[in-house]
């Protein structure tokens, strides 16, 4: 995943505010075990579908499935924190 925070800052300000707000609200809802991480692909899938819908992102189900497949490999080594998830969304879904 590239630079993360720098990528977030390169997005339009209102878009970042919307992204941050949506993720902060939804992350807690889909952190089913209340661990402050997303560590299952099912939690990640549910969260991502809701984020895409809430932000009206132009992402097809095929694109989302491909991004989730790549994420599942990454999740084998490390769960997604909220910050990791934000970076992943920008890198995978907001391009």
mmCIF file of C-alpha atoms in Angstrom:
data_model
loop_
_atom_site.group_PDB
_atom_site.id
_atom_site.type_symbol
_atom_site.label_atom_id
_atom_site.label_comp_id
_atom_site.label_asym_id
_atom_site.label_seq_id
_atom_site.Cartn_x
_atom_site.Cartn_y
_atom_site.Cartn_z
ATOM 1 C CA UNK A 1 0.000 0.000 0.000
ATOM 2 C CA UNK A 2 1.542 3.356 -0.969
ATOM 3 C CA UNK A 3 2.169 6.268 1.370
ATOM 4 C CA UNK A 4 -1.208 6.105 3.084
ATOM 5 C CA UNK A 5 -1.638 9.420 4.816
ATOM 6 C CA UNK A 6 -0.131 11.329 1.891
ATOM 7 C CA UNK A 7 -2.618 9.602 -0.418
ATOM 8 C CA UNK A 8 -5.465 10.584 1.869
ATOM 9 C CA UNK A 9 -4.297 14.182 1.859
ATOM 10 C CA UNK A 10 -4.118 14.254 -1.937
ATOM 11 C CA UNK A 11 -7.869 13.638 -2.139
ATOM 12 C CA UNK A 12 -10.253 16.643 -2.133
ATOM 13 C CA UNK A 13 -10.872 17.868 1.414
ATOM 14 C CA UNK A 14 -14.629 17.331 1.487
ATOM 15 C CA UNK A 15 -14.110 13.824 0.082
ATOM 16 C CA UNK A 16 -11.663 13.019 2.874
ATOM 17 C CA UNK A 17 -14.038 14.379 5.480
ATOM 18 C CA UNK A 18 -16.839 12.210 4.078
ATOM 19 C CA UNK A 19 -14.544 9.193 3.876
ATOM 20 C CA UNK A 20 -13.246 9.651 7.420
ATOM 21 C CA UNK A 21 -16.728 10.181 8.821
ATOM 22 C CA UNK A 22 -18.207 7.164 7.030
ATOM 23 C CA UNK A 23 -15.360 4.873 8.005
ATOM 24 C CA UNK A 24 -15.300 6.010 11.635
ATOM 25 C CA UNK A 25 -19.046 5.422 11.912
ATOM 26 C CA UNK A 26 -19.145 2.117 10.073
ATOM 27 C CA UNK A 27 -15.878 0.595 11.295
ATOM 28 C CA UNK A 28 -17.251 0.168 14.801
ATOM 29 C CA UNK A 29 -20.447 -1.395 13.442
ATOM 30 C CA UNK A 30 -18.563 -4.075 11.514
ATOM 31 C CA UNK A 31 -15.883 -4.727 14.140
ATOM 32 C CA UNK A 32 -18.043 -7.603 15.308
ATOM 33 C CA UNK A 33 -15.732 -8.783 18.086
ATOM 34 C CA UNK A 34 -15.007 -5.208 19.313
ATOM 35 C CA UNK A 35 -11.239 -5.688 18.915
ATOM 36 C CA UNK A 36 -10.729 -2.316 17.155
ATOM 37 C CA UNK A 37 -9.596 -4.293 14.131
ATOM 38 C CA UNK A 38 -11.156 -5.936 11.134
ATOM 39 C CA UNK A 39 -9.579 -9.360 10.924
ATOM 40 C CA UNK A 40 -12.002 -11.461 8.941
ATOM 41 C CA UNK A 41 -12.767 -11.155 5.271
ATOM 42 C CA UNK A 42 -16.475 -11.230 6.091
ATOM 43 C CA UNK A 43 -16.183 -8.173 8.374
ATOM 44 C CA UNK A 44 -14.135 -6.456 5.655
ATOM 45 C CA UNK A 45 -16.670 -7.334 2.953
ATOM 46 C CA UNK A 46 -19.639 -6.048 4.943
ATOM 47 C CA UNK A 47 -17.839 -2.850 5.922
ATOM 48 C CA UNK A 48 -16.624 -2.197 2.386
ATOM 49 C CA UNK A 49 -20.013 -2.728 0.752
ATOM 50 C CA UNK A 50 -21.508 -0.233 3.179
ATOM 51 C CA UNK A 51 -18.695 2.323 2.660
ATOM 52 C CA UNK A 52 -19.017 2.048 -1.134
ATOM 53 C CA UNK A 53 -22.769 2.504 -0.855
ATOM 54 C CA UNK A 54 -22.650 5.335 1.682
ATOM 55 C CA UNK A 55 -20.075 7.311 -0.329
ATOM 56 C CA UNK A 56 -21.622 6.386 -3.697
ATOM 57 C CA UNK A 57 -18.223 5.240 -4.964
ATOM 58 C CA UNK A 58 -18.028 4.092 -8.574
ATOM 59 C CA UNK A 59 -16.940 0.542 -7.715
ATOM 60 C CA UNK A 60 -18.443 -2.553 -9.300
ATOM 61 C CA UNK A 61 -18.939 -5.780 -7.378
ATOM 62 C CA UNK A 62 -16.228 -7.334 -9.550
ATOM 63 C CA UNK A 63 -13.775 -4.578 -8.595
ATOM 64 C CA UNK A 64 -14.729 -4.906 -4.937
ATOM 65 C CA UNK A 65 -14.312 -8.684 -5.012
ATOM 66 C CA UNK A 66 -10.846 -8.324 -6.584
ATOM 67 C CA UNK A 67 -9.817 -5.776 -3.955
ATOM 68 C CA UNK A 68 -11.136 -8.040 -1.186
ATOM 69 C CA UNK A 69 -9.212 -10.988 -2.594
ATOM 70 C CA UNK A 70 -5.984 -8.969 -2.441
ATOM 71 C CA UNK A 71 -6.865 -7.813 1.079
ATOM 72 C CA UNK A 72 -7.413 -11.369 2.280
ATOM 73 C CA UNK A 73 -3.747 -12.103 1.550
ATOM 74 C CA UNK A 74 -2.690 -9.025 3.503
ATOM 75 C CA UNK A 75 -5.024 -9.955 6.372
ATOM 76 C CA UNK A 76 -3.292 -13.303 6.791
ATOM 77 C CA UNK A 77 -0.393 -11.383 8.347
ATOM 78 C CA UNK A 78 -2.120 -8.444 9.978
ATOM 79 C CA UNK A 79 -5.638 -7.331 10.896
ATOM 80 C CA UNK A 80 -6.853 -3.988 9.584
ATOM 81 C CA UNK A 81 -6.952 -1.127 12.056
ATOM 82 C CA UNK A 82 -9.152 1.834 11.184
ATOM 83 C CA UNK A 83 -6.153 3.700 9.749
ATOM 84 C CA UNK A 84 -5.052 0.678 7.714
ATOM 85 C CA UNK A 85 -8.584 0.331 6.400
ATOM 86 C CA UNK A 86 -8.759 4.016 5.395
ATOM 87 C CA UNK A 87 -5.500 3.650 3.475
ATOM 88 C CA UNK A 88 -6.769 0.470 1.825
ATOM 89 C CA UNK A 89 -10.018 2.155 0.734
ATOM 90 C CA UNK A 90 -8.151 5.083 -0.821
ATOM 91 C CA UNK A 91 -5.656 2.810 -2.571
ATOM 92 C CA UNK A 92 -8.086 0.102 -3.725
ATOM 93 C CA UNK A 93 -11.467 1.798 -4.129
ATOM 94 C CA UNK A 94 -10.913 5.505 -4.757
ATOM 95 C CA UNK A 95 -8.594 5.296 -7.769
#
